[in-house]
């Protein structure tokens, strides 16, 4: 089996200091967590930024500052074009796609978050995909249900996405597909041959989804974007979450990919 690529998503849109005092929200906190997670075994970082009030934003200036501070950290950098960073336009959500990053997230359909819409219209998806192609950023296709895989295959056929595709199965967001072993298998069986995939197990699906992905030859994402509590009494830190993935992988006999190995596995 291929080595395991671990992605850390340290910030996301949901975490606040109230929800978890260990949240990584400021640029300095994010940089510090990325370094620790890299040392613990993460090869990819999925980045979000916050504004001066620590609210989610897609602001290019903030991404630029963060990427500059991460310049000397040898880790694959992936920026988020998600729907919760403010205005819902190609220009706003894609404003960071000319910066020095290796990958960007791309949702290929719409779904619900607990209190908002994950709104990705056909034109918006194409617009963001085109910018990624033009800037040589590999999309990580964020799929919240099966239809988004079908749409990604269609977008590849009409030239907006270039294979091999890389998917992240976002499992167990309230309002989207439930994180169960059976659902994950069905998703994985639906992606085109030659694709790579990872899984985000949101909330209490985390350990089951991670373990499934390790056993099935997929890759994993963890971090405070996906889970706030380590167990029912303990706040998670990004580093603790990465270390837990490394431990599970070790017990299951799966080796961890270095950053260079991850670049090859993900065809970067
Ligand atoms: Mg995200």
PDB file of C-alpha atoms and ligand atoms in Angstrom:
ATOM      1  CA  UNK A   1       0.000   0.000   0.000  1.00  0.00           C
ATOM      2  CA  UNK A   2       1.104   3.533  -0.719  1.00  0.00           C
ATOM      3  CA  UNK A   3       2.420   5.566   2.211  1.00  0.00           C
ATOM      4  CA  UNK A   4      -0.121   7.646   4.112  1.00  0.00           C
ATOM      5  CA  UNK A   5      -0.415  11.356   3.351  1.00  0.00           C
ATOM      6  CA  UNK A   6      -1.564  13.280   6.427  1.00  0.00           C
ATOM      7  CA  UNK A   7      -3.195  16.666   5.919  1.00  0.00           C
ATOM      8  CA  UNK A   8      -3.757  19.022   8.808  1.00  0.00           C
ATOM      9  CA  UNK A   9      -6.554  21.603   8.686  1.00  0.00           C
ATOM     10  CA  UNK A  10      -5.614  23.747  11.681  1.00  0.00           C
ATOM     11  CA  UNK A  11      -8.102  26.632  11.510  1.00  0.00           C
ATOM     12  CA  UNK A  12     -11.288  26.209   9.433  1.00  0.00           C
ATOM     13  CA  UNK A  13     -14.263  28.530   9.827  1.00  0.00           C
ATOM     14  CA  UNK A  14     -15.944  27.191  12.946  1.00  0.00           C
ATOM     15  CA  UNK A  15     -13.285  27.173  15.726  1.00  0.00           C
ATOM     16  CA  UNK A  16     -13.243  30.023  18.258  1.00  0.00           C
ATOM     17  CA  UNK A  17     -11.384  30.354  21.558  1.00  0.00           C
ATOM     18  CA  UNK A  18     -14.758  29.820  23.275  1.00  0.00           C
ATOM     19  CA  UNK A  19     -15.248  26.458  21.542  1.00  0.00           C
ATOM     20  CA  UNK A  20     -11.633  25.407  22.076  1.00  0.00           C
ATOM     21  CA  UNK A  21      -9.006  27.609  23.757  1.00  0.00           C
ATOM     22  CA  UNK A  22      -6.318  25.814  21.707  1.00  0.00           C
ATOM     23  CA  UNK A  23      -7.759  27.119  18.403  1.00  0.00           C
ATOM     24  CA  UNK A  24      -5.186  28.388  15.870  1.00  0.00           C
ATOM     25  CA  UNK A  25      -6.776  31.597  14.568  1.00  0.00           C
ATOM     26  CA  UNK A  26      -4.078  34.280  14.263  1.00  0.00           C
ATOM     27  CA  UNK A  27      -1.314  33.985  11.705  1.00  0.00           C
ATOM     28  CA  UNK A  28       1.280  33.367  14.422  1.00  0.00           C
ATOM     29  CA  UNK A  29      -0.824  30.635  15.992  1.00  0.00           C
ATOM     30  CA  UNK A  30      -1.362  28.979  12.622  1.00  0.00           C
ATOM     31  CA  UNK A  31       2.352  29.089  11.732  1.00  0.00           C
ATOM     32  CA  UNK A  32       3.325  27.652  15.115  1.00  0.00           C
ATOM     33  CA  UNK A  33       0.795  24.801  14.785  1.00  0.00           C
ATOM     34  CA  UNK A  34       1.819  24.046  11.186  1.00  0.00           C
ATOM     35  CA  UNK A  35       5.454  23.616  12.288  1.00  0.00           C
ATOM     36  CA  UNK A  36       4.504  21.288  15.132  1.00  0.00           C
ATOM     37  CA  UNK A  37       2.187  19.263  12.881  1.00  0.00           C
ATOM     38  CA  UNK A  38       4.832  18.956  10.198  1.00  0.00           C
ATOM     39  CA  UNK A  39       7.284  17.624  12.777  1.00  0.00           C
ATOM     40  CA  UNK A  40       4.605  15.182  13.936  1.00  0.00           C
ATOM     41  CA  UNK A  41       4.056  13.787  10.408  1.00  0.00           C
ATOM     42  CA  UNK A  42       1.747  16.073   8.411  1.00  0.00           C
ATOM     43  CA  UNK A  43       2.749  16.553   4.755  1.00  0.00           C
ATOM     44  CA  UNK A  44      -0.061  18.892   3.671  1.00  0.00           C
ATOM     45  CA  UNK A  45      -1.669  21.891   5.354  1.00  0.00           C
ATOM     46  CA  UNK A  46      -5.182  23.085   4.422  1.00  0.00           C
ATOM     47  CA  UNK A  47      -5.204  26.794   5.229  1.00  0.00           C
ATOM     48  CA  UNK A  48      -7.953  29.210   6.188  1.00  0.00           C
ATOM     49  CA  UNK A  49      -7.434  32.776   7.391  1.00  0.00           C
ATOM     50  CA  UNK A  50      -9.320  35.117   9.719  1.00  0.00           C
ATOM     51  CA  UNK A  51      -9.838  38.883   9.586  1.00  0.00           C
ATOM     52  CA  UNK A  52      -8.927  41.426  12.285  1.00  0.00           C
ATOM     53  CA  UNK A  53     -11.959  40.303  14.319  1.00  0.00           C
ATOM     54  CA  UNK A  54     -10.860  36.679  13.888  1.00  0.00           C
ATOM     55  CA  UNK A  55     -13.836  35.944  11.647  1.00  0.00           C
ATOM     56  CA  UNK A  56     -13.465  33.756   8.530  1.00  0.00           C
ATOM     57  CA  UNK A  57     -12.387  35.612   5.382  1.00  0.00           C
ATOM     58  CA  UNK A  58     -11.015  34.896   1.907  1.00  0.00           C
ATOM     59  CA  UNK A  59      -8.914  38.084   2.024  1.00  0.00           C
ATOM     60  CA  UNK A  60      -5.885  37.759  -0.248  1.00  0.00           C
ATOM     61  CA  UNK A  61      -3.801  40.037   2.042  1.00  0.00           C
ATOM     62  CA  UNK A  62      -4.191  37.657   4.970  1.00  0.00           C
ATOM     63  CA  UNK A  63      -3.357  34.616   2.831  1.00  0.00           C
ATOM     64  CA  UNK A  64      -0.321  36.432   1.488  1.00  0.00           C
ATOM     65  CA  UNK A  65       0.943  37.231   4.987  1.00  0.00           C
ATOM     66  CA  UNK A  66       0.396  33.656   6.108  1.00  0.00           C
ATOM     67  CA  UNK A  67       2.061  32.080   3.064  1.00  0.00           C
ATOM     68  CA  UNK A  68       5.052  34.381   3.439  1.00  0.00           C
ATOM     69  CA  UNK A  69       5.477  33.274   7.052  1.00  0.00           C
ATOM     70  CA  UNK A  70       5.238  29.659   5.936  1.00  0.00           C
ATOM     71  CA  UNK A  71       7.703  30.068   3.078  1.00  0.00           C
ATOM     72  CA  UNK A  72      10.499  28.226   4.852  1.00  0.00           C
ATOM     73  CA  UNK A  73       8.298  25.451   6.199  1.00  0.00           C
ATOM     74  CA  UNK A  74       8.625  22.470   3.878  1.00  0.00           C
ATOM     75  CA  UNK A  75       5.003  21.337   3.700  1.00  0.00           C
ATOM     76  CA  UNK A  76       2.474  21.210   0.844  1.00  0.00           C
ATOM     77  CA  UNK A  77       0.322  24.318   1.112  1.00  0.00           C
ATOM     78  CA  UNK A  78      -3.345  24.234   0.199  1.00  0.00           C
ATOM     79  CA  UNK A  79      -5.542  27.336   0.375  1.00  0.00           C
ATOM     80  CA  UNK A  80      -9.296  27.209   0.925  1.00  0.00           C
ATOM     81  CA  UNK A  81     -11.816  28.633  -1.533  1.00  0.00           C
ATOM     82  CA  UNK A  82     -14.702  27.565   0.722  1.00  0.00           C
ATOM     83  CA  UNK A  83     -18.091  29.241   0.918  1.00  0.00           C
ATOM     84  CA  UNK A  84     -17.848  30.639   4.442  1.00  0.00           C
ATOM     85  CA  UNK A  85     -15.156  33.298   3.933  1.00  0.00           C
ATOM     86  CA  UNK A  86     -17.499  36.173   3.035  1.00  0.00           C
ATOM     87  CA  UNK A  87     -18.916  37.230  -0.313  1.00  0.00           C
ATOM     88  CA  UNK A  88     -19.986  34.426  -2.642  1.00  0.00           C
ATOM     89  CA  UNK A  89     -18.329  35.367  -5.939  1.00  0.00           C
ATOM     90  CA  UNK A  90     -15.525  33.909  -8.061  1.00  0.00           C
ATOM     91  CA  UNK A  91     -13.495  37.095  -7.542  1.00  0.00           C
ATOM     92  CA  UNK A  92     -13.823  37.054  -3.748  1.00  0.00           C
ATOM     93  CA  UNK A  93     -13.495  33.344  -3.154  1.00  0.00           C
ATOM     94  CA  UNK A  94     -10.698  32.942  -5.709  1.00  0.00           C
ATOM     95  CA  UNK A  95      -8.694  36.039  -4.838  1.00  0.00           C
ATOM     96  CA  UNK A  96      -5.810  34.052  -3.292  1.00  0.00           C
ATOM     97  CA  UNK A  97      -5.348  31.675  -6.219  1.00  0.00           C
ATOM     98  CA  UNK A  98      -2.391  33.571  -7.691  1.00  0.00           C
ATOM     99  CA  UNK A  99      -0.328  33.228  -4.499  1.00  0.00           C
ATOM    100  CA  UNK A 100       2.493  30.769  -3.817  1.00  0.00           C
ATOM    101  CA  UNK A 101       0.526  27.671  -2.850  1.00  0.00           C
ATOM    102  CA  UNK A 102       0.552  24.137  -4.262  1.00  0.00           C
ATOM    103  CA  UNK A 103      -3.124  23.282  -4.010  1.00  0.00           C
ATOM    104  CA  UNK A 104      -6.549  24.790  -3.403  1.00  0.00           C
ATOM    105  CA  UNK A 105      -9.804  23.313  -2.204  1.00  0.00           C
ATOM    106  CA  UNK A 106     -12.717  23.148  -4.649  1.00  0.00           C
ATOM    107  CA  UNK A 107     -16.212  22.028  -3.794  1.00  0.00           C
ATOM    108  CA  UNK A 108     -17.966  20.632  -6.869  1.00  0.00           C
ATOM    109  CA  UNK A 109     -21.534  21.034  -5.697  1.00  0.00           C
ATOM    110  CA  UNK A 110     -23.786  22.556  -3.071  1.00  0.00           C
ATOM    111  CA  UNK A 111     -24.940  21.244   0.291  1.00  0.00           C
ATOM    112  CA  UNK A 112     -25.900  22.547   3.716  1.00  0.00           C
ATOM    113  CA  UNK A 113     -23.676  23.398   6.646  1.00  0.00           C
ATOM    114  CA  UNK A 114     -25.425  23.373  10.046  1.00  0.00           C
ATOM    115  CA  UNK A 115     -26.463  27.042   9.798  1.00  0.00           C
ATOM    116  CA  UNK A 116     -25.664  28.112   6.219  1.00  0.00           C
ATOM    117  CA  UNK A 117     -25.588  26.935   2.621  1.00  0.00           C
ATOM    118  CA  UNK A 118     -22.434  25.521   1.053  1.00  0.00           C
ATOM    119  CA  UNK A 119     -23.395  27.392  -2.091  1.00  0.00           C
ATOM    120  CA  UNK A 120     -21.362  26.504  -5.180  1.00  0.00           C
ATOM    121  CA  UNK A 121     -23.147  27.300  -8.430  1.00  0.00           C
ATOM    122  CA  UNK A 122     -22.033  25.702 -11.713  1.00  0.00           C
ATOM    123  CA  UNK A 123     -20.509  29.014 -12.883  1.00  0.00           C
ATOM    124  CA  UNK A 124     -18.693  29.579  -9.606  1.00  0.00           C
ATOM    125  CA  UNK A 125     -17.204  26.069  -9.641  1.00  0.00           C
ATOM    126  CA  UNK A 126     -16.018  26.494 -13.226  1.00  0.00           C
ATOM    127  CA  UNK A 127     -14.604  29.947 -12.489  1.00  0.00           C
ATOM    128  CA  UNK A 128     -12.596  28.735  -9.505  1.00  0.00           C
ATOM    129  CA  UNK A 129     -11.455  25.581 -11.341  1.00  0.00           C
ATOM    130  CA  UNK A 130     -10.266  27.677 -14.294  1.00  0.00           C
ATOM    131  CA  UNK A 131      -8.240  29.953 -11.999  1.00  0.00           C
ATOM    132  CA  UNK A 132      -6.624  26.896 -10.413  1.00  0.00           C
ATOM    133  CA  UNK A 133      -5.727  25.524 -13.850  1.00  0.00           C
ATOM    134  CA  UNK A 134      -4.309  28.890 -14.952  1.00  0.00           C
ATOM    135  CA  UNK A 135      -2.213  29.196 -11.770  1.00  0.00           C
ATOM    136  CA  UNK A 136      -1.102  25.565 -11.736  1.00  0.00           C
ATOM    137  CA  UNK A 137      -2.703  24.868  -8.366  1.00  0.00           C
ATOM    138  CA  UNK A 138      -3.984  21.348  -7.970  1.00  0.00           C
ATOM    139  CA  UNK A 139      -7.558  21.236  -6.700  1.00  0.00           C
ATOM    140  CA  UNK A 140      -8.451  19.122  -3.716  1.00  0.00           C
ATOM    141  CA  UNK A 141     -12.035  18.312  -4.593  1.00  0.00           C
ATOM    142  CA  UNK A 142     -14.101  18.618  -1.416  1.00  0.00           C
ATOM    143  CA  UNK A 143     -17.056  16.278  -1.728  1.00  0.00           C
ATOM    144  CA  UNK A 144     -19.863  16.430   0.812  1.00  0.00           C
ATOM    145  CA  UNK A 145     -21.997  13.883  -1.023  1.00  0.00           C
ATOM    146  CA  UNK A 146     -21.946  11.565  -4.011  1.00  0.00           C
ATOM    147  CA  UNK A 147     -23.302  14.033  -6.569  1.00  0.00           C
ATOM    148  CA  UNK A 148     -20.196  16.174  -6.181  1.00  0.00           C
ATOM    149  CA  UNK A 149     -18.051  13.256  -7.415  1.00  0.00           C
ATOM    150  CA  UNK A 150     -20.236  12.896 -10.480  1.00  0.00           C
ATOM    151  CA  UNK A 151     -19.915  16.616 -11.154  1.00  0.00           C
ATOM    152  CA  UNK A 152     -16.113  16.483 -10.796  1.00  0.00           C
ATOM    153  CA  UNK A 153     -15.962  13.720 -13.394  1.00  0.00           C
ATOM    154  CA  UNK A 154     -18.087  15.861 -15.711  1.00  0.00           C
ATOM    155  CA  UNK A 155     -15.823  18.891 -15.141  1.00  0.00           C
ATOM    156  CA  UNK A 156     -12.806  16.768 -16.023  1.00  0.00           C
ATOM    157  CA  UNK A 157     -14.497  15.612 -19.230  1.00  0.00           C
ATOM    158  CA  UNK A 158     -15.133  19.204 -20.340  1.00  0.00           C
ATOM    159  CA  UNK A 159     -11.613  20.355 -19.460  1.00  0.00           C
ATOM    160  CA  UNK A 160     -12.024  22.302 -16.226  1.00  0.00           C
ATOM    161  CA  UNK A 161     -10.216  19.692 -14.150  1.00  0.00           C
ATOM    162  CA  UNK A 162      -7.117  17.736 -15.077  1.00  0.00           C
ATOM    163  CA  UNK A 163      -6.507  14.171 -13.890  1.00  0.00           C
ATOM    164  CA  UNK A 164      -5.433  12.428 -11.830  1.00  0.00           C
ATOM    165  CA  UNK A 165      -8.019  13.975  -9.520  1.00  0.00           C
ATOM    166  CA  UNK A 166      -7.590  14.229  -5.774  1.00  0.00           C
ATOM    167  CA  UNK A 167     -10.715  14.048  -3.610  1.00  0.00           C
ATOM    168  CA  UNK A 168     -11.328  14.768   0.044  1.00  0.00           C
ATOM    169  CA  UNK A 169     -14.433  12.986   1.320  1.00  0.00           C
ATOM    170  CA  UNK A 170     -15.932  15.338   3.878  1.00  0.00           C
ATOM    171  CA  UNK A 171     -17.961  12.935   6.005  1.00  0.00           C
ATOM    172  CA  UNK A 172     -20.481  13.680   8.721  1.00  0.00           C
ATOM    173  CA  UNK A 173     -21.088  17.419   8.350  1.00  0.00           C
ATOM    174  CA  UNK A 174     -24.613  17.865   9.807  1.00  0.00           C
ATOM    175  CA  UNK A 175     -26.779  18.333   6.705  1.00  0.00           C
ATOM    176  CA  UNK A 176     -24.502  16.271   4.441  1.00  0.00           C
ATOM    177  CA  UNK A 177     -23.624  12.592   4.075  1.00  0.00           C
ATOM    178  CA  UNK A 178     -23.280  10.719   7.373  1.00  0.00           C
ATOM    179  CA  UNK A 179     -19.829   9.418   8.246  1.00  0.00           C
ATOM    180  CA  UNK A 180     -20.299   5.670   8.178  1.00  0.00           C
ATOM    181  CA  UNK A 181     -18.036   2.932   6.866  1.00  0.00           C
ATOM    182  CA  UNK A 182     -20.615   1.926   4.259  1.00  0.00           C
ATOM    183  CA  UNK A 183     -21.054   5.484   2.982  1.00  0.00           C
ATOM    184  CA  UNK A 184     -17.299   5.988   2.726  1.00  0.00           C
ATOM    185  CA  UNK A 185     -16.862   2.759   0.738  1.00  0.00           C
ATOM    186  CA  UNK A 186     -19.600   3.852  -1.643  1.00  0.00           C
ATOM    187  CA  UNK A 187     -17.924   7.243  -2.159  1.00  0.00           C
ATOM    188  CA  UNK A 188     -14.510   5.675  -2.742  1.00  0.00           C
ATOM    189  CA  UNK A 189     -15.968   3.182  -5.225  1.00  0.00           C
ATOM    190  CA  UNK A 190     -17.410   6.112  -7.196  1.00  0.00           C
ATOM    191  CA  UNK A 191     -14.209   8.060  -7.981  1.00  0.00           C
ATOM    192  CA  UNK A 192     -12.399   7.590 -11.303  1.00  0.00           C
ATOM    193  CA  UNK A 193      -9.584   5.003 -11.469  1.00  0.00           C
ATOM    194  CA  UNK A 194      -6.193   6.555 -10.766  1.00  0.00           C
ATOM    195  CA  UNK A 195      -7.598   9.234  -8.448  1.00  0.00           C
ATOM    196  CA  UNK A 196      -6.250   9.733  -4.950  1.00  0.00           C
ATOM    197  CA  UNK A 197      -8.486  10.434  -1.970  1.00  0.00           C
ATOM    198  CA  UNK A 198      -8.449  11.403   1.650  1.00  0.00           C
ATOM    199  CA  UNK A 199     -11.134  11.658   4.280  1.00  0.00           C
ATOM    200  CA  UNK A 200     -12.211  14.290   6.794  1.00  0.00           C
ATOM    201  CA  UNK A 201     -14.178  12.647   9.569  1.00  0.00           C
ATOM    202  CA  UNK A 202     -16.114  15.497  11.108  1.00  0.00           C
ATOM    203  CA  UNK A 203     -16.823  15.380  14.847  1.00  0.00           C
ATOM    204  CA  UNK A 204     -17.463  11.985  16.348  1.00  0.00           C
ATOM    205  CA  UNK A 205     -16.919  10.151  13.046  1.00  0.00           C
ATOM    206  CA  UNK A 206     -13.224  11.114  13.113  1.00  0.00           C
ATOM    207  CA  UNK A 207     -11.587   7.923  14.420  1.00  0.00           C
ATOM    208  CA  UNK A 208     -13.788   5.580  12.400  1.00  0.00           C
ATOM    209  CA  UNK A 209     -13.207   7.514   9.172  1.00  0.00           C
ATOM    210  CA  UNK A 210      -9.458   7.854   9.723  1.00  0.00           C
ATOM    211  CA  UNK A 211      -9.095   4.167  10.464  1.00  0.00           C
ATOM    212  CA  UNK A 212     -11.160   3.205   7.411  1.00  0.00           C
ATOM    213  CA  UNK A 213      -9.059   5.422   5.146  1.00  0.00           C
ATOM    214  CA  UNK A 214      -5.812   3.995   6.476  1.00  0.00           C
ATOM    215  CA  UNK A 215      -7.067   0.435   5.883  1.00  0.00           C
ATOM    216  CA  UNK A 216      -8.502   1.141   2.429  1.00  0.00           C
ATOM    217  CA  UNK A 217      -5.351   2.816   1.084  1.00  0.00           C
ATOM    218  CA  UNK A 218      -6.730   6.341   1.207  1.00  0.00           C
ATOM    219  CA  UNK A 219      -5.210   9.316   2.966  1.00  0.00           C
ATOM    220  CA  UNK A 220      -6.400  11.332   5.941  1.00  0.00           C
ATOM    221  CA  UNK A 221      -7.112  14.848   7.040  1.00  0.00           C
ATOM    222  CA  UNK A 222      -7.385  15.922  10.646  1.00  0.00           C
ATOM    223  CA  UNK A 223      -7.156  19.172  12.612  1.00  0.00           C
ATOM    224  CA  UNK A 224      -9.367  21.537  14.559  1.00  0.00           C
ATOM    225  CA  UNK A 225     -11.320  22.402  11.396  1.00  0.00           C
ATOM    226  CA  UNK A 226     -12.748  18.875  11.565  1.00  0.00           C
ATOM    227  CA  UNK A 227     -12.871  18.084  15.266  1.00  0.00           C
ATOM    228  CA  UNK A 228     -12.671  20.266  18.373  1.00  0.00           C
ATOM    229  CA  UNK A 229     -12.511  17.715  21.191  1.00  0.00           C
ATOM    230  CA  UNK A 230      -9.850  15.004  21.499  1.00  0.00           C
ATOM    231  CA  UNK A 231     -12.193  12.947  23.638  1.00  0.00           C
ATOM    232  CA  UNK A 232     -15.285  13.953  25.571  1.00  0.00           C
ATOM    233  CA  UNK A 233     -13.307  15.758  28.295  1.00  0.00           C
ATOM    234  CA  UNK A 234     -10.231  17.021  26.459  1.00  0.00           C
ATOM    235  CA  UNK A 235      -9.807  19.915  24.042  1.00  0.00           C
ATOM    236  CA  UNK A 236      -7.860  18.785  20.997  1.00  0.00           C
ATOM    237  CA  UNK A 237      -4.779  20.530  19.671  1.00  0.00           C
ATOM    238  CA  UNK A 238      -3.726  20.202  16.046  1.00  0.00           C
ATOM    239  CA  UNK A 239      -0.529  18.468  17.097  1.00  0.00           C
ATOM    240  CA  UNK A 240      -2.367  15.913  19.276  1.00  0.00           C
ATOM    241  CA  UNK A 241      -4.672  15.078  16.381  1.00  0.00           C
ATOM    242  CA  UNK A 242      -1.813  14.506  13.928  1.00  0.00           C
ATOM    243  CA  UNK A 243       0.030  12.398  16.492  1.00  0.00           C
ATOM    244  CA  UNK A 244      -3.069  10.252  16.975  1.00  0.00           C
ATOM    245  CA  UNK A 245      -3.268   9.568  13.222  1.00  0.00           C
ATOM    246  CA  UNK A 246       0.413   8.600  13.207  1.00  0.00           C
ATOM    247  CA  UNK A 247      -0.156   6.198  16.096  1.00  0.00           C
ATOM    248  CA  UNK A 248      -3.206   4.548  14.494  1.00  0.00           C
ATOM    249  CA  UNK A 249      -1.325   4.196  11.191  1.00  0.00           C
ATOM    250  CA  UNK A 250       1.628   2.637  12.944  1.00  0.00           C
ATOM    251  CA  UNK A 251      -0.574   0.070  14.688  1.00  0.00           C
ATOM    252  CA  UNK A 252      -2.184  -0.774  11.354  1.00  0.00           C
ATOM    253  CA  UNK A 253       1.165  -1.098   9.582  1.00  0.00           C
ATOM    254  CA  UNK A 254       0.846   1.908   7.270  1.00  0.00           C
ATOM    255  CA  UNK A 255       3.932   4.099   6.830  1.00  0.00           C
ATOM    256  CA  UNK A 256       3.704   7.895   6.824  1.00  0.00           C
ATOM    257  CA  UNK A 257       4.637   9.805   3.639  1.00  0.00           C
ATOM    258  CA  UNK A 258       7.259  12.542   3.810  1.00  0.00           C
ATOM    259  CA  UNK A 259       6.507  15.826   2.064  1.00  0.00           C
ATOM    260  CA  UNK A 260       8.473  14.733  -1.022  1.00  0.00           C
ATOM    261  CA  UNK A 261       6.698  11.391  -1.117  1.00  0.00           C
ATOM    262  CA  UNK A 262       3.358  13.158  -0.737  1.00  0.00           C
ATOM    263  CA  UNK A 263       4.192  15.374  -3.719  1.00  0.00           C
ATOM    264  CA  UNK A 264       4.652  12.255  -5.859  1.00  0.00           C
ATOM    265  CA  UNK A 265       1.569  10.505  -4.511  1.00  0.00           C
ATOM    266  CA  UNK A 266      -0.567  13.596  -5.218  1.00  0.00           C
ATOM    267  CA  UNK A 267       1.102  14.199  -8.637  1.00  0.00           C
ATOM    268  CA  UNK A 268       2.176  17.738  -7.772  1.00  0.00           C
TER     269      UNK A 268
HETATM  270 MG1  LIG B   1     -11.798  24.094   4.764  1.00  0.00          MG
END
